[in-house]
Amino acid sequence: MTTIYYSFVALSALIALSDFRRGIYFAIFIDLLRDIVRKTDPSESVLITVAGAAVWGAVFLGATKSYPGLVSRAFSEHPLLRKSISTFLIGLVPAAGLAVILYPGGYKMAVVGGVSFVVPLFGLAIGYALPRQSKDIYGMLAFYIFVNAVFLIGVPLEHLGYDWAGLGGMRGMNWIRYRSGYTVDLISGFYRSPDIMGLHAASVAMFCFCFYVRADGRPKAGWIAIASWAFFCLFLAGRRKMIGMPFVFVAAWFFIGKLKNLVPANRMLGFLASLALPVGVSLLMLGRGSDNDAYADFASSLITEGGIRANELISNSVLGTIHQTGVFGAGLGSATQGRYHMGGISGPRAWQEDGISRIFMELGLFGVICVVIAGKHFYFAVKRAMGNPLGTFQTKILQLSLVSMVLAYGASFTISHQQFSGDPGSGVIVMILMGAVFGLYVPARREFVVG
């Protein structure tokens, strides 16, 4: 099976080189297939997971082949985007040098950390090139929804006790959340961990909301049904940082939409209902019983404990990281998930769970300052892109949805970076959504994007 998988990856990469839009679909499918293959392979080699990144690399090369000068054109059209990325990359250089100097085999650690930070940026170029029309984005979202909706069937199968090599987490791993008076078994399904499953389920729910708020007059019941299915699986994942993502998305969609005069204030009740309906349906699907009550109770603790937990992970962790590594940090890659799979790397046994303390540890104070400046440039670049002088109302609504989703992913990264740093492909998808916001911007002379 593993040999067939690698052959499929190679075939997908060739297709992506010749047609990057079609290659995106193959890359999304491989993103799902690789976890089953890895869990059924006796070695459970991390290479099986990493191989999927090759297809995303081919998608990027295919995009640049289809549109020569793609990157320079994007930077010319969005000069603040160039400043943002340049400043961010400058912040990585001293951190990479520090890793090479401090540790035997530190160059490997710097490479792993650099890949984690840099590869997702390819998604910006892919997303920028993708939309000839808004339907190109919606087509990608619809494919992601349907293939993941099928793969999520493994979640209730594992919950019901079915025993198959493709179900559950990696071999020897049992994820359990201990709470006062009860325990919660975290479900992975066909994905390699509850975090990865929760990330995909949350993405399905948010993507469904994009279709639900699309102003096209089409029936919405189907999207609510799929969102309900995704929420059901999301509760079984038992990962509050993922459960909160759709709520962040809806809040951002409404408030940014109101600021942009795209969403009237009197529609707030309707948006709350659009979120409450799939949540309620998913709870009905979950049913009652001592085990299922535990999942519902744990999910509800997001409201009562979310702020406290976020403060513990971010504020306290940042202060602890500075005390641990000082203002210079510990070097690029020192807190990147998965670096221990690379042989011959020493360095601190770090476990910076939240994304902010990871940045402090790997990049140091200089890198953090660069990230802040880059973030400022990026904010104004996005603000300009959402101005969209020739875009239609539907195009602006799509841009609003894409930005809101990226903010939800950003909130998840802030709380826990592992599912992104250990798998650059996850970051590529997020950045494709962000790149599409820039690609949907319609200046006076535009050849391959139609609003």
Short mmCIF file of C-alpha atoms in Angstrom, two decimals:
data_model
loop_
_atom_site.label_atom_id
_atom_site.label_comp_id
_atom_site.label_asym_id
_atom_site.label_seq_id
_atom_site.Cartn_x
_atom_site.Cartn_y
_atom_site.Cartn_z
CA MET A 1 0.00 0.00 0.00
CA THR A 2 2.86 2.38 0.83
CA THR A 3 4.46 1.83 -2.58
CA ILE A 4 1.17 2.58 -4.29
CA TYR A 5 0.85 5.72 -2.17
CA TYR A 6 4.28 7.02 -3.18
CA SER A 7 3.48 6.27 -6.81
CA PHE A 8 0.24 8.23 -6.47
CA VAL A 9 2.14 11.14 -4.90
CA ALA A 10 4.56 11.16 -7.84
CA LEU A 11 1.68 11.04 -10.35
CA SER A 12 -0.12 13.85 -8.52
CA ALA A 13 3.02 15.99 -8.58
CA LEU A 14 3.31 15.53 -12.35
CA ILE A 15 -0.33 16.53 -12.79
CA ALA A 16 0.19 19.56 -10.58
CA LEU A 17 3.14 20.69 -12.67
CA SER A 18 1.01 20.69 -15.81
CA ASP A 19 -2.24 21.98 -14.22
CA PHE A 20 -1.79 23.53 -10.80
CA ARG A 21 -5.52 24.04 -10.22
CA ARG A 22 -6.18 20.35 -10.68
CA GLY A 23 -3.08 19.64 -8.61
CA ILE A 24 -4.65 21.41 -5.63
CA TYR A 25 -7.43 18.82 -5.59
CA PHE A 26 -4.91 15.97 -5.64
CA ALA A 27 -2.90 17.61 -2.84
CA ILE A 28 -6.02 17.95 -0.67
CA PHE A 29 -6.88 14.28 -1.24
CA ILE A 30 -3.33 13.15 -0.43
CA ASP A 31 -3.54 15.23 2.75
CA LEU A 32 -6.23 12.77 3.86
CA LEU A 33 -4.85 9.58 2.35
CA ARG A 34 -1.40 9.86 3.91
CA ASP A 35 -2.63 9.41 7.50
CA ILE A 36 -4.32 6.09 6.72
CA VAL A 37 -1.27 4.89 4.82
CA ARG A 38 1.09 5.89 7.61
CA LYS A 39 -0.96 4.21 10.32
CA THR A 40 -1.23 0.95 8.34
CA ASP A 41 2.47 0.90 7.44
CA PRO A 42 4.59 -1.16 9.90
CA SER A 43 7.24 1.58 10.13
CA GLU A 44 4.79 4.50 10.50
CA SER A 45 7.47 6.52 8.73
CA VAL A 46 7.15 10.30 9.02
CA LEU A 47 8.25 10.43 5.37
CA ILE A 48 4.76 9.26 4.42
CA THR A 49 3.32 12.42 5.95
CA VAL A 50 6.04 14.73 4.65
CA ALA A 51 5.72 13.34 1.10
CA GLY A 52 2.46 15.21 0.69
CA ALA A 53 4.40 18.47 0.76
CA ALA A 54 6.01 17.45 -2.56
CA VAL A 55 2.64 17.80 -4.28
CA TRP A 56 2.15 21.28 -2.82
CA GLY A 57 5.62 22.16 -4.08
CA ALA A 58 4.62 20.94 -7.53
CA VAL A 59 1.43 23.03 -7.33
CA PHE A 60 3.56 26.11 -6.64
CA LEU A 61 5.88 25.34 -9.55
CA GLY A 62 2.87 24.68 -11.77
CA ALA A 63 1.40 28.06 -10.84
CA THR A 64 4.63 29.90 -11.64
CA LYS A 65 4.85 27.96 -14.92
CA SER A 66 1.29 28.95 -15.86
CA TYR A 67 1.88 32.59 -14.93
CA PRO A 68 5.53 33.59 -15.54
CA GLY A 69 6.56 36.39 -13.21
CA LEU A 70 3.75 35.47 -10.82
CA VAL A 71 5.56 36.43 -7.62
CA SER A 72 6.96 39.71 -8.98
CA ARG A 73 3.53 40.57 -10.34
CA ALA A 74 1.90 39.94 -6.96
CA PHE A 75 4.51 42.10 -5.24
CA SER A 76 4.08 44.85 -7.82
CA GLU A 77 0.33 44.81 -7.33
CA HIS A 78 0.62 44.60 -3.54
CA PRO A 79 3.86 46.38 -2.51
CA LEU A 80 3.06 46.12 1.19
CA LEU A 81 2.93 42.35 0.81
CA ARG A 82 6.52 42.44 -0.46
CA LYS A 83 7.57 44.51 2.58
CA SER A 84 5.79 42.12 4.93
CA ILE A 85 7.40 38.96 3.58
CA SER A 86 10.85 40.55 3.25
CA THR A 87 10.76 41.75 6.86
CA PHE A 88 9.59 38.35 8.06
CA LEU A 89 12.40 36.53 6.22
CA ILE A 90 14.98 38.95 7.64
CA GLY A 91 13.81 37.93 11.12
CA LEU A 92 14.60 34.28 10.36
CA VAL A 93 18.24 34.84 9.37
CA PRO A 94 19.82 35.51 12.81
CA ALA A 95 17.74 32.68 14.32
CA ALA A 96 19.03 30.26 11.68
CA GLY A 97 22.62 31.36 12.31
CA LEU A 98 22.14 30.91 16.06
CA ALA A 99 20.91 27.33 15.58
CA VAL A 100 23.91 26.48 13.39
CA ILE A 101 26.37 27.95 15.92
CA LEU A 102 24.87 26.58 19.13
CA TYR A 103 24.16 22.93 18.36
CA PRO A 104 25.87 19.97 16.70
CA GLY A 105 23.75 19.29 13.63
CA GLY A 106 22.10 22.64 14.18
CA TYR A 107 21.89 23.27 10.47
CA LYS A 108 19.34 20.44 10.27
CA MET A 109 17.32 22.06 13.00
CA ALA A 110 17.48 25.39 11.14
CA VAL A 111 16.30 23.69 7.95
CA VAL A 112 13.34 22.05 9.71
CA GLY A 113 12.33 25.33 11.34
CA GLY A 114 12.89 27.28 8.12
CA VAL A 115 10.73 24.89 6.13
CA SER A 116 7.99 25.20 8.74
CA PHE A 117 7.99 28.99 8.45
CA VAL A 118 8.74 29.46 4.75
CA VAL A 119 6.88 26.68 2.88
CA PRO A 120 3.41 27.98 3.83
CA LEU A 121 4.34 31.25 2.09
CA PHE A 122 4.18 29.32 -1.21
CA GLY A 123 0.46 29.13 -0.52
CA LEU A 124 0.20 32.90 -0.93
CA ALA A 125 1.43 32.63 -4.53
CA ILE A 126 -0.84 29.64 -5.24
CA GLY A 127 -3.85 31.43 -3.80
CA TYR A 128 -3.04 34.60 -5.69
CA ALA A 129 -2.94 32.70 -9.01
CA LEU A 130 -5.97 30.48 -8.33
CA PRO A 131 -9.04 32.72 -8.81
CA ARG A 132 -9.93 33.50 -12.40
CA GLN A 133 -13.46 33.76 -11.03
CA SER A 134 -14.91 33.42 -7.54
CA LYS A 135 -16.16 29.94 -8.46
CA ASP A 136 -12.54 28.71 -8.58
CA ILE A 137 -12.30 29.33 -4.83
CA TYR A 138 -15.72 27.89 -4.08
CA GLY A 139 -14.86 24.80 -6.13
CA MET A 140 -11.77 24.14 -4.00
CA LEU A 141 -13.76 24.68 -0.79
CA ALA A 142 -16.53 22.35 -1.97
CA PHE A 143 -14.05 19.58 -2.81
CA TYR A 144 -12.39 19.95 0.61
CA ILE A 145 -15.80 19.75 2.29
CA PHE A 146 -17.00 16.62 0.53
CA VAL A 147 -13.83 14.50 0.71
CA ASN A 148 -13.36 15.34 4.39
CA ALA A 149 -17.05 14.72 5.12
CA VAL A 150 -16.50 11.19 3.78
CA PHE A 151 -13.24 10.63 5.70
CA LEU A 152 -14.86 11.85 8.93
CA ILE A 153 -16.92 8.64 8.98
CA GLY A 154 -13.95 7.13 10.81
CA VAL A 155 -14.73 9.31 13.85
CA PRO A 156 -17.99 7.60 14.91
CA LEU A 157 -16.53 4.22 13.90
CA GLU A 158 -13.68 4.67 16.37
CA HIS A 159 -16.06 6.04 18.98
CA LEU A 160 -18.23 2.93 18.64
CA GLY A 161 -15.23 0.70 19.25
CA TYR A 162 -14.42 -0.64 15.79
CA ASP A 163 -10.86 -1.95 15.66
CA TRP A 164 -8.97 -1.33 12.44
CA ALA A 165 -5.38 -0.26 11.79
CA GLY A 166 -6.52 2.91 10.01
CA LEU A 167 -8.61 4.08 12.97
CA GLY A 168 -7.30 5.86 16.03
CA GLY A 169 -4.05 7.70 16.58
CA MET A 170 -0.52 6.57 15.85
CA ARG A 171 0.51 3.20 17.25
CA GLY A 172 0.88 3.24 21.02
CA MET A 173 -0.80 6.63 21.37
CA ASN A 174 -3.99 7.06 23.37
CA TRP A 175 -5.25 10.59 23.82
CA ILE A 176 -7.22 11.03 27.05
CA ARG A 177 -8.29 14.25 28.75
CA TYR A 178 -8.65 13.85 32.51
CA ARG A 179 -11.23 16.08 34.12
CA SER A 180 -12.66 16.37 37.60
CA GLY A 181 -15.23 13.56 37.82
CA TYR A 182 -14.86 12.24 34.27
CA THR A 183 -12.44 11.46 31.45
CA VAL A 184 -12.71 12.21 27.74
CA ASP A 185 -11.30 9.84 25.13
CA LEU A 186 -10.08 12.01 22.26
CA ILE A 187 -11.02 10.55 18.87
CA SER A 188 -8.82 10.62 15.77
CA GLY A 189 -10.80 8.59 13.23
CA PHE A 190 -8.83 8.10 10.01
CA TYR A 191 -6.59 11.07 10.87
CA ARG A 192 -3.31 10.65 12.72
CA SER A 193 -4.32 12.58 15.86
CA PRO A 194 -7.32 14.31 17.45
CA ASP A 195 -5.72 17.68 16.70
CA ILE A 196 -5.48 16.94 12.98
CA MET A 197 -8.99 15.53 12.86
CA GLY A 198 -10.33 18.53 14.77
CA LEU A 199 -8.53 20.91 12.41
CA HIS A 200 -10.15 19.28 9.38
CA ALA A 201 -13.60 19.08 10.99
CA ALA A 202 -13.42 22.76 11.99
CA SER A 203 -12.35 23.63 8.44
CA VAL A 204 -15.32 21.74 7.01
CA ALA A 205 -17.69 23.64 9.30
CA MET A 206 -16.20 27.02 8.36
CA PHE A 207 -16.15 26.22 4.65
CA CYS A 208 -19.82 25.26 4.87
CA PHE A 209 -20.57 28.64 6.46
CA CYS A 210 -18.87 30.29 3.46
CA PHE A 211 -21.50 28.70 1.24
CA TYR A 212 -24.25 29.47 3.74
CA VAL A 213 -23.50 33.22 3.72
CA ARG A 214 -22.92 33.31 -0.04
CA ALA A 215 -25.42 35.73 -1.55
CA ASP A 216 -26.54 33.53 -4.46
CA GLY A 217 -30.09 32.53 -3.50
CA ARG A 218 -29.28 28.80 -3.58
CA PRO A 219 -30.65 26.33 -0.97
CA LYS A 220 -28.60 26.30 2.24
CA ALA A 221 -29.99 23.24 4.06
CA GLY A 222 -27.33 20.92 2.66
CA TRP A 223 -24.49 23.06 3.96
CA ILE A 224 -26.09 23.22 7.42
CA ALA A 225 -26.41 19.42 7.41
CA ILE A 226 -22.73 18.93 6.56
CA ALA A 227 -21.70 21.58 9.11
CA SER A 228 -23.73 19.67 11.73
CA TRP A 229 -21.87 16.47 10.82
CA ALA A 230 -18.54 18.32 11.14
CA PHE A 231 -19.49 19.74 14.55
CA PHE A 232 -20.48 16.27 15.74
CA CYS A 233 -16.99 15.00 14.86
CA LEU A 234 -15.43 18.15 16.28
CA PHE A 235 -16.97 17.48 19.69
CA LEU A 236 -15.60 13.93 19.60
CA ALA A 237 -12.12 15.29 18.87
CA GLY A 238 -12.21 16.84 22.34
CA ARG A 239 -9.92 19.72 21.29
CA ARG A 240 -11.30 23.02 22.50
CA LYS A 241 -8.86 25.03 20.41
CA MET A 242 -10.50 23.49 17.33
CA ILE A 243 -14.05 23.72 18.63
CA GLY A 244 -13.58 27.46 19.04
CA MET A 245 -12.44 28.05 15.44
CA PRO A 246 -15.93 28.24 13.81
CA PHE A 247 -17.03 30.64 16.54
CA VAL A 248 -14.03 32.89 15.84
CA PHE A 249 -14.88 32.72 12.14
CA VAL A 250 -18.51 33.78 12.62
CA ALA A 251 -17.56 36.59 15.01
CA ALA A 252 -14.89 37.90 12.63
CA TRP A 253 -17.22 37.58 9.63
CA PHE A 254 -19.90 39.67 11.28
CA PHE A 255 -17.76 42.39 12.84
CA ILE A 256 -15.43 42.90 9.86
CA GLY A 257 -18.44 42.75 7.53
CA LYS A 258 -20.16 45.41 9.59
CA LEU A 259 -17.07 47.63 9.50
CA LYS A 260 -16.89 47.20 5.71
CA ASN A 261 -20.64 47.92 5.39
CA LEU A 262 -21.15 44.47 3.86
CA VAL A 263 -23.24 43.04 6.70
CA PRO A 264 -26.15 44.97 8.26
CA ALA A 265 -26.31 44.93 12.05
CA ASN A 266 -29.84 43.51 12.04
CA ARG A 267 -28.53 40.24 10.57
CA MET A 268 -26.60 39.39 13.74
CA LEU A 269 -29.45 37.25 15.06
CA GLY A 270 -29.54 35.32 11.81
CA PHE A 271 -25.81 34.60 11.97
CA LEU A 272 -26.08 33.41 15.55
CA ALA A 273 -28.90 31.11 14.49
CA SER A 274 -26.81 29.83 11.57
CA LEU A 275 -24.16 28.78 14.07
CA ALA A 276 -26.53 27.55 16.77
CA LEU A 277 -28.42 25.24 14.40
CA PRO A 278 -25.52 22.93 13.43
CA VAL A 279 -24.24 22.98 17.00
CA GLY A 280 -27.65 21.92 18.30
CA VAL A 281 -28.07 19.25 15.63
CA SER A 282 -24.60 17.87 16.36
CA LEU A 283 -25.43 17.62 20.06
CA LEU A 284 -28.60 15.70 19.18
CA MET A 285 -26.51 13.39 16.99
CA LEU A 286 -24.13 12.88 19.90
CA GLY A 287 -27.05 11.70 22.01
CA ARG A 288 -27.15 11.27 25.73
CA GLY A 289 -25.37 8.91 28.09
CA SER A 290 -22.50 9.16 30.55
CA ASP A 291 -19.79 8.98 27.88
CA ASN A 292 -21.41 11.42 25.51
CA ASP A 293 -22.25 13.82 28.32
CA ALA A 294 -18.52 14.05 29.00
CA TYR A 295 -17.87 15.36 25.48
CA ALA A 296 -20.60 17.96 25.76
CA ASP A 297 -19.44 19.04 29.22
CA PHE A 298 -15.83 19.33 28.07
CA ALA A 299 -16.82 21.36 25.01
CA SER A 300 -18.86 23.74 27.18
CA SER A 301 -15.78 24.38 29.32
CA LEU A 302 -14.46 26.40 26.37
CA ILE A 303 -16.74 29.20 27.61
CA THR A 304 -15.89 28.94 31.30
CA GLU A 305 -12.18 28.14 31.03
CA GLY A 306 -11.14 29.39 27.59
CA GLY A 307 -9.85 32.77 28.72
CA ILE A 308 -7.95 31.35 31.67
CA ARG A 309 -6.40 28.61 29.54
CA ALA A 310 -5.40 31.07 26.81
CA ASN A 311 -3.72 33.31 29.39
CA GLU A 312 -1.81 30.34 30.80
CA LEU A 313 -0.63 29.23 27.37
CA ILE A 314 0.25 32.63 25.95
CA SER A 315 1.13 35.18 28.64
CA ASN A 316 2.72 32.82 31.16
CA SER A 317 4.39 30.75 28.46
CA VAL A 318 5.96 33.79 26.80
CA LEU A 319 7.38 35.01 30.11
CA GLY A 320 8.65 31.51 30.87
CA THR A 321 10.23 31.25 27.43
CA ILE A 322 12.07 34.56 27.81
CA HIS A 323 13.31 33.45 31.22
CA GLN A 324 14.37 30.10 29.73
CA THR A 325 16.15 31.24 26.56
CA GLY A 326 16.82 34.95 27.03
CA VAL A 327 16.29 37.71 24.47
CA PHE A 328 18.24 35.93 21.73
CA GLY A 329 16.09 32.80 21.75
CA ALA A 330 17.23 29.21 21.24
CA GLY A 331 17.54 29.20 17.46
CA LEU A 332 15.37 28.47 14.45
CA GLY A 333 13.67 25.08 14.71
CA SER A 334 14.24 24.66 18.45
CA ALA A 335 10.49 24.42 19.15
CA THR A 336 9.32 23.10 15.78
CA GLN A 337 7.14 20.02 15.98
CA GLY A 338 8.77 16.93 14.45
CA ARG A 339 12.40 18.06 14.54
CA TYR A 340 13.30 15.00 16.63
CA HIS A 341 12.65 12.81 13.62
CA MET A 342 15.83 14.27 12.11
CA GLY A 343 18.89 12.34 13.27
CA GLY A 344 21.93 14.06 14.71
CA ILE A 345 20.13 17.10 16.13
CA SER A 346 20.75 18.23 19.68
CA GLY A 347 19.26 21.27 21.38
CA PRO A 348 16.71 22.02 24.10
CA ARG A 349 13.86 19.61 24.75
CA ALA A 350 11.35 22.38 24.27
CA TRP A 351 7.57 22.17 24.47
CA GLN A 352 6.27 25.63 23.67
CA GLU A 353 2.67 24.72 22.90
CA ASP A 354 1.35 28.12 21.88
CA GLY A 355 2.50 29.79 18.71
CA ILE A 356 3.57 33.08 20.30
CA SER A 357 6.03 31.53 22.75
CA ARG A 358 7.33 29.36 19.90
CA ILE A 359 8.17 32.52 17.95
CA PHE A 360 9.88 34.03 21.01
CA MET A 361 11.91 30.85 21.54
CA GLU A 362 12.97 30.31 17.95
CA LEU A 363 13.42 33.87 16.70
CA GLY A 364 14.34 35.80 19.83
CA LEU A 365 13.46 39.43 20.46
CA PHE A 366 14.87 40.65 17.13
CA GLY A 367 12.80 38.10 15.23
CA VAL A 368 9.68 38.99 17.20
CA ILE A 369 10.15 42.67 16.32
CA CYS A 370 10.46 41.69 12.65
CA VAL A 371 7.29 39.59 12.91
CA VAL A 372 5.39 42.54 14.44
CA ILE A 373 6.56 44.91 11.69
CA ALA A 374 5.76 42.30 9.04
CA GLY A 375 2.32 41.86 10.58
CA LYS A 376 1.69 45.59 10.38
CA HIS A 377 2.57 45.66 6.68
CA PHE A 378 0.47 42.56 6.09
CA TYR A 379 -2.54 44.10 7.82
CA PHE A 380 -2.50 47.15 5.57
CA ALA A 381 -1.91 44.97 2.50
CA VAL A 382 -5.03 42.93 3.34
CA LYS A 383 -7.01 46.10 4.08
CA ARG A 384 -6.09 47.47 0.66
CA ALA A 385 -6.92 44.18 -1.07
CA MET A 386 -10.35 44.11 0.55
CA GLY A 387 -10.97 47.59 -0.89
CA ASN A 388 -11.37 45.77 -4.23
CA PRO A 389 -12.25 48.77 -6.47
CA LEU A 390 -13.85 46.77 -9.29
CA GLY A 391 -15.02 43.72 -7.32
CA THR A 392 -18.64 42.64 -7.14
CA PHE A 393 -20.57 42.29 -3.90
CA GLN A 394 -20.17 38.50 -4.06
CA THR A 395 -16.42 38.85 -4.51
CA LYS A 396 -16.20 41.10 -1.46
CA ILE A 397 -18.28 38.65 0.58
CA LEU A 398 -15.90 35.87 -0.45
CA GLN A 399 -12.89 37.96 0.56
CA LEU A 400 -14.59 38.63 3.91
CA SER A 401 -15.14 34.89 4.42
CA LEU A 402 -11.55 34.04 3.52
CA VAL A 403 -10.08 36.64 5.88
CA SER A 404 -12.39 35.46 8.68
CA MET A 405 -11.25 31.87 8.20
CA VAL A 406 -7.59 32.86 8.29
CA LEU A 407 -8.23 34.72 11.56
CA ALA A 408 -9.79 31.54 12.97
CA TYR A 409 -6.74 29.53 11.93
CA GLY A 410 -4.54 32.23 13.43
CA ALA A 411 -6.38 31.95 16.74
CA SER A 412 -5.80 28.18 16.69
CA PHE A 413 -2.08 28.69 15.92
CA THR A 414 -1.81 31.17 18.77
CA ILE A 415 -3.09 28.56 21.23
CA SER A 416 -1.26 25.57 19.71
CA HIS A 417 1.22 25.59 16.83
CA GLN A 418 1.98 21.85 16.58
CA GLN A 419 -0.57 20.95 13.90
CA PHE A 420 0.88 23.72 11.71
CA SER A 421 4.61 23.63 12.50
CA GLY A 422 4.81 19.85 12.23
CA ASP A 423 2.94 19.82 8.92
CA PRO A 424 3.71 22.71 6.54
CA GLY A 425 0.95 21.44 4.24
CA SER A 426 -1.63 22.56 6.80
CA GLY A 427 -0.15 26.03 6.67
CA VAL A 428 -0.13 26.00 2.85
CA ILE A 429 -3.91 25.56 2.73
CA VAL A 430 -4.40 28.48 5.13
CA MET A 431 -2.12 30.70 3.07
CA ILE A 432 -3.88 29.71 -0.16
CA LEU A 433 -7.04 31.19 1.36
CA MET A 434 -5.10 34.33 2.26
CA GLY A 435 -3.46 34.51 -1.16
CA ALA A 436 -6.89 34.30 -2.79
CA VAL A 437 -7.86 37.52 -0.99
CA PHE A 438 -5.06 39.26 -2.88
CA GLY A 439 -5.89 37.38 -6.09
CA LEU A 440 -9.49 38.57 -5.97
CA TYR A 441 -8.36 42.18 -5.84
CA VAL A 442 -9.25 43.71 -9.20
CA PRO A 443 -7.17 46.69 -10.33
CA ALA A 444 -7.75 48.47 -13.63
CA ARG A 445 -5.51 46.10 -15.62
CA ARG A 446 -5.93 42.46 -14.63
CA GLU A 447 -5.61 39.54 -17.00
CA PHE A 448 -6.45 36.38 -15.14
CA VAL A 449 -8.71 37.38 -12.24
CA VAL A 450 -12.36 38.26 -12.74
CA GLY A 451 -14.41 39.59 -9.84
#
